[in-house]
Each structure stands twice: as structure tokens, then as C-alpha cells.
CSV table of C-alpha atoms in Angstrom, one decimal:
chain,number,residue,atom,x,y,z
A,1,MET,CA,7.2,11.9,19.8
A,2,LEU,CA,5.1,9.2,21.1
A,3,SER,CA,5.4,8.0,24.5
A,4,VAL,CA,3.6,4.9,25.8
A,5,SER,CA,3.4,3.6,29.3
A,6,LEU,CA,2.6,0.3,30.0
A,7,PRO,CA,1.4,-0.9,33.6
A,8,GLY,CA,3.5,-3.2,35.3
A,9,PHE,CA,6.2,-3.0,32.7
A,10,ASN,CA,9.6,-2.1,34.4
A,11,LYS,CA,13.0,-1.2,33.4
A,12,GLY,CA,15.0,-4.3,32.5
A,13,ASP,CA,11.7,-6.3,31.4
A,14,THR,CA,11.3,-8.1,27.9
A,15,LEU,CA,8.8,-6.7,25.6
A,16,HIS,CA,7.5,-8.9,22.6
A,17,LEU,CA,5.8,-7.1,19.7
A,18,GLN,CA,4.1,-8.5,17.0
A,19,THR,CA,3.1,-7.1,13.7
A,20,LEU,CA,1.0,-8.6,11.0
A,21,LYS,CA,1.0,-8.0,7.1
A,22,THR,CA,-1.7,-9.3,4.9
A,23,GLN,CA,-1.2,-8.9,1.2
A,24,ARG,CA,-4.3,-9.9,-0.8
A,25,GLN,CA,-3.5,-7.8,-4.1
A,26,ALA,CA,-0.4,-9.1,-6.1
A,27,TYR,CA,1.6,-6.0,-7.3
A,28,PHE,CA,2.7,-8.3,-10.0
A,29,PRO,CA,0.1,-10.7,-11.4
A,30,ARG,CA,0.7,-14.3,-10.3
A,31,GLN,CA,3.8,-13.2,-8.6
A,32,PHE,CA,5.1,-12.3,-5.2
A,33,PHE,CA,8.1,-10.7,-4.0
A,34,ASP,CA,8.9,-9.1,-0.5
A,35,VAL,CA,12.1,-8.0,1.6
A,36,TRP,CA,12.3,-7.7,5.6
A,37,GLY,CA,14.9,-6.9,7.9
A,38,PRO,CA,16.3,-4.3,10.2
A,39,ALA,CA,18.5,-1.2,9.1
A,40,GLU,CA,22.1,-1.7,9.3
A,41,ASN,CA,22.2,1.2,11.7
A,42,GLU,CA,19.4,-0.6,13.8
A,43,SER,CA,20.4,-3.2,16.7
A,44,ALA,CA,17.9,-6.2,16.5
A,45,ARG,CA,17.4,-9.1,18.6
A,46,ASP,CA,15.0,-12.1,18.2
A,47,GLN,CA,13.5,-11.0,15.0
A,48,LYS,CA,11.0,-13.8,13.5
A,49,ILE,CA,9.2,-13.4,10.1
A,50,VAL,CA,6.5,-16.1,8.9
A,51,VAL,CA,5.4,-16.1,5.4
A,52,HIS,CA,2.6,-18.6,4.6
A,53,GLY,CA,1.9,-18.9,0.9
A,54,PRO,CA,0.1,-21.3,-1.6
A,55,ALA,CA,2.2,-24.2,-2.5
A,56,GLY,CA,1.4,-23.5,-6.5
A,57,MET,CA,3.4,-20.4,-6.4
A,58,GLN,CA,6.7,-22.1,-6.0
A,59,LEU,CA,7.9,-19.7,-3.7
A,60,ARG,CA,11.9,-19.2,-2.8
A,61,ALA,CA,13.8,-17.7,0.0
A,62,ALA,CA,17.1,-16.3,0.5
A,63,GLN,CA,18.8,-14.3,3.3
A,64,ARG,CA,22.0,-12.1,4.1
A,65,GLY,CA,23.5,-11.3,7.3
A,66,GLY,CA,22.7,-14.1,9.7
A,67,TRP,CA,18.9,-15.2,9.2
A,68,THR,CA,18.1,-18.9,9.8
A,69,ILE,CA,15.3,-20.1,7.5
A,70,SER,CA,13.3,-23.0,7.8
A,71,HIS,CA,10.6,-24.2,5.0
A,72,ALA,CA,7.7,-26.4,5.3
A,73,THR,CA,4.8,-27.7,3.0
A,74,THR,CA,1.7,-28.8,4.5
A,75,GLY,CA,-1.3,-29.5,2.3
A,76,GLY,CA,-1.3,-26.8,-0.4
A,77,ALA,CA,0.3,-24.2,1.9
A,78,GLU,CA,4.1,-23.3,2.1
A,79,THR,CA,5.5,-21.7,5.1
A,80,PHE,CA,8.8,-20.0,5.4
A,81,THR,CA,10.2,-19.0,8.8
A,82,ALA,CA,13.0,-16.9,9.3
A,83,THR,CA,14.7,-16.1,12.3
A,84,LEU,CA,17.7,-13.3,13.2
A,85,ALA,CA,19.1,-14.1,16.6
A,86,GLU,CA,21.3,-10.7,17.0
A,87,HIS,CA,22.4,-7.8,14.8
A,88,HIS,CA,24.4,-5.1,16.2
A,89,ALA,CA,24.2,-1.5,14.2
A,90,GLU,CA,26.7,-0.8,12.0
A,91,PHE,CA,27.5,2.4,10.5
A,92,PRO,CA,29.1,2.2,7.1
A,93,GLY,CA,31.0,4.9,5.4
A,94,THR,CA,29.2,7.8,3.5
A,95,ALA,CA,30.2,6.1,0.3
A,96,THR,CA,27.5,3.5,0.9
A,97,VAL,CA,25.3,3.1,-2.1
A,98,ASP,CA,22.1,2.0,-0.2
A,99,ALA,CA,21.3,1.3,3.5
A,100,SER,CA,20.2,-2.4,2.0
A,101,ASP,CA,23.7,-2.9,0.8
A,102,TYR,CA,24.9,-3.9,4.5
A,103,SER,CA,21.5,-4.8,6.1
A,104,PRO,CA,20.7,-8.2,6.9
A,105,ILE,CA,17.5,-9.1,4.8
A,106,PHE,CA,15.3,-12.0,4.3
A,107,GLU,CA,13.4,-12.2,1.2
A,108,VAL,CA,10.7,-14.5,-0.5
A,109,SER,CA,10.1,-14.4,-4.0
A,110,SER,CA,8.2,-16.5,-6.7
A,111,PHE,CA,10.4,-15.0,-9.4
A,112,PRO,CA,13.2,-17.2,-10.5
A,113,SER,CA,15.8,-14.7,-10.6
A,114,TRP,CA,16.7,-11.1,-10.0
A,115,ALA,CA,16.4,-10.4,-13.7
A,116,ALA,CA,13.0,-11.5,-13.6
A,117,VAL,CA,12.1,-9.1,-10.9
A,118,GLY,CA,13.7,-6.4,-12.9
A,119,ALA,CA,11.9,-7.4,-16.1
A,120,ALA,CA,8.5,-7.4,-14.3
A,121,TYR,CA,9.2,-3.9,-12.9
A,122,TRP,CA,10.1,-2.6,-16.4
A,123,SER,CA,7.0,-4.2,-17.8
A,124,THR,CA,5.1,-1.6,-15.5
A,125,ALA,CA,7.0,1.4,-16.6
A,126,ARG,CA,5.5,4.0,-18.8
A,127,PRO,CA,7.2,5.0,-21.9
A,128,ARG,CA,9.2,8.3,-21.6
A,129,ARG,CA,7.5,11.1,-23.4
A,130,ARG,CA,9.7,13.2,-25.9
């Protein structure tokens, strides 16, 4: 367990955390796909995600669970901003297929459909040995 003590930070104070992820190598050639969001069993407040990409990629964005999405194109760059005001932890039943079935998610993709994402993953699969 890691314990961090911040000087001048008291109980009830607000702490803002910022993380940066830079992806320079595409998992799929000339394509992009990523998903963000808190797990369904974690509470979250004031989350903000900003995605910058070249306008030529024709990125698309989608959400589930209360994200507010804005989109802007400036010059040759596209920017998607997603904000999640508040998410209260939920504890779905044991029959849940996956945690992401209930989690609030924000996704950005250059793929035109989920079928295209699946086809890209299958194209990287190795044939099964017999």
C-alpha cells in the first residue's frame, strides 16, 4: 500500500489529478480505437477526457452512462472532449458478463463500426495449430 502525504492538504480539500497518455504507434495500421471510463463499482466525479487527432483519420466518438461529448475541428486537428459529472458506484449481480457491461464509457474510434473493429482484431490472430 502506498501512502502519500501532501503538505497543506487537509480533509475535505479538493484534489485534481491529471494524467497524460500519448500514443505514437498505432495498434492497427492507419486506425485508432480506445475506451475510457471508471469501473461500475467505483464512484467518480468531474472526469474529463480530451482526445486530439488528425482530422484526416475521421474519428468518431460514442458514450454510455452520462458522458457529455463536444467535438471541434481546428486546422488539421480534431478534438473530442468528454466530461462525466458524477457516477455513483453500482454493484451488478454475479451474472454480469463483464464489468464494462454497466460501466460509463467514452470511446473514440476511426473504425466505421464494431464489426470493423472485430475484423481488425481477427486479422492479427494467428491460425490455430492442429
